[in-house]
Amino acid sequence: MTKLKWGMIGGGEGSQIGPAHRLGAGLDGLFEFSAGALDHRPEYGIDYGQRLGLGDRAYGGWQDMLEGELKRDDRVDLVTVATPNSTHFAITKAFLENGFHVLCEKPMTMTVEEGEEIVEIAKKTGNICAVNYGYTGYSLVRHMRAMIARGDIGKVRLVNAEFAHGHHADASDADNPRVRWRYDPAQAGVSAQFADCGIHALHMASFVTGQEVTKLSADTVSCIDVRTLEDDAMVNFRMDGGAVGRLWTSSIAIGRQHGLGIQVFGETGGLRWSQEQPNQLYYMPLGQRLQVIERGEANLSPEADRTSRVTIGHAEGMPLAFANIYADLAEAIRARKEGRMMDPAANLYPRAEDGLRSMAAVYAVAESGKADGAWLDARPPMFR
């Protein structure tokens, strides 16, 4: 099977996220890393791209990459956007409009209006616009979704999600440029911690339950008082299927490392999963004993079986979760090329609509936090 061609914008040398994307995209042999504009400094991006084997398809900037790829018969099939947040909209828009499929890092845009425009462009062009909520690629997250969908815990009553770490807790580090920009509205937008981490937890709540957030109430605070934007938030929310939600996100929780986890409680059982221990899913049926479901066990759901990559008892980490997103996208692109239906177990990659809903929630959290926790509509206008 001929490999699809893949290109990347951002994610250059020393990047936190770039290696995870390159590992994920290349793991299954479905994509060939063919082109990139990897750094905002043209000479650095070209040099690094050439060292990675891109040759004359190592570009100095994303505009150069767009122009260069449009001239080629073997242009890339998928472009990953892993640049600073404020550039996501312009790059994603330009590539979608010129016939490329796009995987954009979160947040997809900086405003709700931009998000709605991206959704409309994707619909109009028919090109895929995916958003990298990569933690939904974990095998047992997919299995949790399947268990809830088939009714294993009955009607969902309550979702408790969190994403809390302590890596920005040192007040003496507040002026560190690598930290400071995250709490600067000019660079980060209307929200810091919720827009950075909270939306992962909120999206996962929707992903596993199959319900969308309709309204929310937020208590936001800057525990380090020189910060303009929040470093801690508690969000209550309601979902369109009747579930009640609680979400905590923080960057000042000393002792917490990554801190993404989710619990779902239904009428007949409960489920619990943590990203730092991704190989176990805890299942408590009503009136029975606690069960520990291990990734890689036999006879799990098709969604879990498809995304389990190494034998039971061995750890699977973030790059392998990203690889599952890329495998989903490869299946989607090939299905479109061949005019066939997708495998339902692969049709789970997060879409532009998910990125738009997240941005609407970001603005609702910021506004509610300023209004003493007022309940606000969390839906983007086009979905109300």
PDB file of N, CA and C in Angstrom, residues 140-141 144 272-283 291-295 312-313:
ATOM      1  N   LEU A 140      -7.893   2.587  25.991  1.00  0.00           N
ATOM      2  CA  LEU A 140      -8.939   2.412  27.005  1.00  0.00           C
ATOM      3  C   LEU A 140      -9.880   3.604  27.094  1.00  0.00           C
ATOM      4  N   VAL A 141      -9.491   4.749  26.570  1.00  0.00           N
ATOM      5  CA  VAL A 141     -10.451   5.849  26.413  1.00  0.00           C
ATOM      6  C   VAL A 141     -11.477   5.455  25.354  1.00  0.00           C
ATOM      7  N   MET A 144     -13.740   2.957  27.001  1.00  0.00           N
ATOM      8  CA  MET A 144     -14.685   3.618  27.895  1.00  0.00           C
ATOM      9  C   MET A 144     -15.861   4.171  27.091  1.00  0.00           C
ATOM     10  N   ARG A 272     -13.434   4.796  35.632  1.00  0.00           N
ATOM     11  CA  ARG A 272     -12.386   5.755  36.000  1.00  0.00           C
ATOM     12  C   ARG A 272     -11.122   5.457  35.203  1.00  0.00           C
ATOM     13  N   TRP A 273     -10.511   6.511  34.642  1.00  0.00           N
ATOM     14  CA  TRP A 273      -9.281   6.367  33.844  1.00  0.00           C
ATOM     15  C   TRP A 273      -8.390   7.575  34.087  1.00  0.00           C
ATOM     16  N   SER A 274      -7.065   7.336  34.116  1.00  0.00           N
ATOM     17  CA  SER A 274      -6.076   8.395  34.289  1.00  0.00           C
ATOM     18  C   SER A 274      -5.006   8.267  33.215  1.00  0.00           C
ATOM     19  N   GLN A 275      -4.617   9.405  32.629  1.00  0.00           N
ATOM     20  CA  GLN A 275      -3.638   9.369  31.549  1.00  0.00           C
ATOM     21  C   GLN A 275      -2.252   8.959  32.036  1.00  0.00           C
ATOM     22  N   GLU A 276      -1.956   9.137  33.310  1.00  0.00           N
ATOM     23  CA  GLU A 276      -0.650   8.729  33.817  1.00  0.00           C
ATOM     24  C   GLU A 276      -0.572   7.223  34.072  1.00  0.00           C
ATOM     25  N   GLN A 277      -1.720   6.557  34.122  1.00  0.00           N
ATOM     26  CA  GLN A 277      -1.777   5.086  34.210  1.00  0.00           C
ATOM     27  C   GLN A 277      -2.746   4.599  33.131  1.00  0.00           C
ATOM     28  N   PRO A 278      -2.369   4.763  31.869  1.00  0.00           N
ATOM     29  CA  PRO A 278      -3.353   4.578  30.794  1.00  0.00           C
ATOM     30  C   PRO A 278      -3.700   3.143  30.485  1.00  0.00           C
ATOM     31  N   ASN A 279      -2.972   2.182  31.059  1.00  0.00           N
ATOM     32  CA  ASN A 279      -3.219   0.777  30.742  1.00  0.00           C
ATOM     33  C   ASN A 279      -4.324   0.142  31.564  1.00  0.00           C
ATOM     34  N   GLN A 280      -4.898   0.895  32.509  1.00  0.00           N
ATOM     35  CA  GLN A 280      -5.979   0.351  33.338  1.00  0.00           C
ATOM     36  C   GLN A 280      -7.215   1.247  33.275  1.00  0.00           C
ATOM     37  N   LEU A 281      -8.350   0.605  33.142  1.00  0.00           N
ATOM     38  CA  LEU A 281      -9.653   1.258  33.226  1.00  0.00           C
ATOM     39  C   LEU A 281     -10.411   0.589  34.361  1.00  0.00           C
ATOM     40  N   TYR A 282     -10.839   1.367  35.350  1.00  0.00           N
ATOM     41  CA  TYR A 282     -11.523   0.829  36.522  1.00  0.00           C
ATOM     42  C   TYR A 282     -13.035   0.869  36.302  1.00  0.00           C
ATOM     43  N   TYR A 283     -13.656  -0.293  36.483  1.00  0.00           N
ATOM     44  CA  TYR A 283     -15.086  -0.450  36.231  1.00  0.00           C
ATOM     45  C   TYR A 283     -15.749  -1.003  37.477  1.00  0.00           C
ATOM     46  N   GLN A 291     -13.729  -4.039  39.087  1.00  0.00           N
ATOM     47  CA  GLN A 291     -13.017  -4.738  38.026  1.00  0.00           C
ATOM     48  C   GLN A 291     -11.952  -3.817  37.438  1.00  0.00           C
ATOM     49  N   VAL A 292     -10.771  -4.354  37.175  1.00  0.00           N
ATOM     50  CA  VAL A 292      -9.708  -3.605  36.514  1.00  0.00           C
ATOM     51  C   VAL A 292      -9.548  -4.171  35.104  1.00  0.00           C
ATOM     52  N   ILE A 293      -9.893  -3.356  34.133  1.00  0.00           N
ATOM     53  CA  ILE A 293      -9.770  -3.760  32.730  1.00  0.00           C
ATOM     54  C   ILE A 293      -8.379  -3.372  32.250  1.00  0.00           C
ATOM     55  N   GLU A 294      -7.639  -4.327  31.712  1.00  0.00           N
ATOM     56  CA  GLU A 294      -6.281  -4.089  31.248  1.00  0.00           C
ATOM     57  C   GLU A 294      -6.263  -3.888  29.734  1.00  0.00           C
ATOM     58  N   ARG A 295      -5.534  -2.863  29.307  1.00  0.00           N
ATOM     59  CA  ARG A 295      -5.349  -2.680  27.875  1.00  0.00           C
ATOM     60  C   ARG A 295      -4.661  -3.916  27.302  1.00  0.00           C
ATOM     61  N   ILE A 312      -0.127  -7.037  26.288  1.00  0.00           N
ATOM     62  CA  ILE A 312      -0.622  -6.665  27.605  1.00  0.00           C
ATOM     63  C   ILE A 312       0.524  -6.613  28.618  1.00  0.00           C
ATOM     64  N   GLY A 313       0.467  -5.647  29.515  1.00  0.00           N
ATOM     65  CA  GLY A 313       1.472  -5.495  30.546  1.00  0.00           C
ATOM     66  C   GLY A 313       2.589  -4.530  30.208  1.00  0.00           C
TER      67      GLY A 313
END
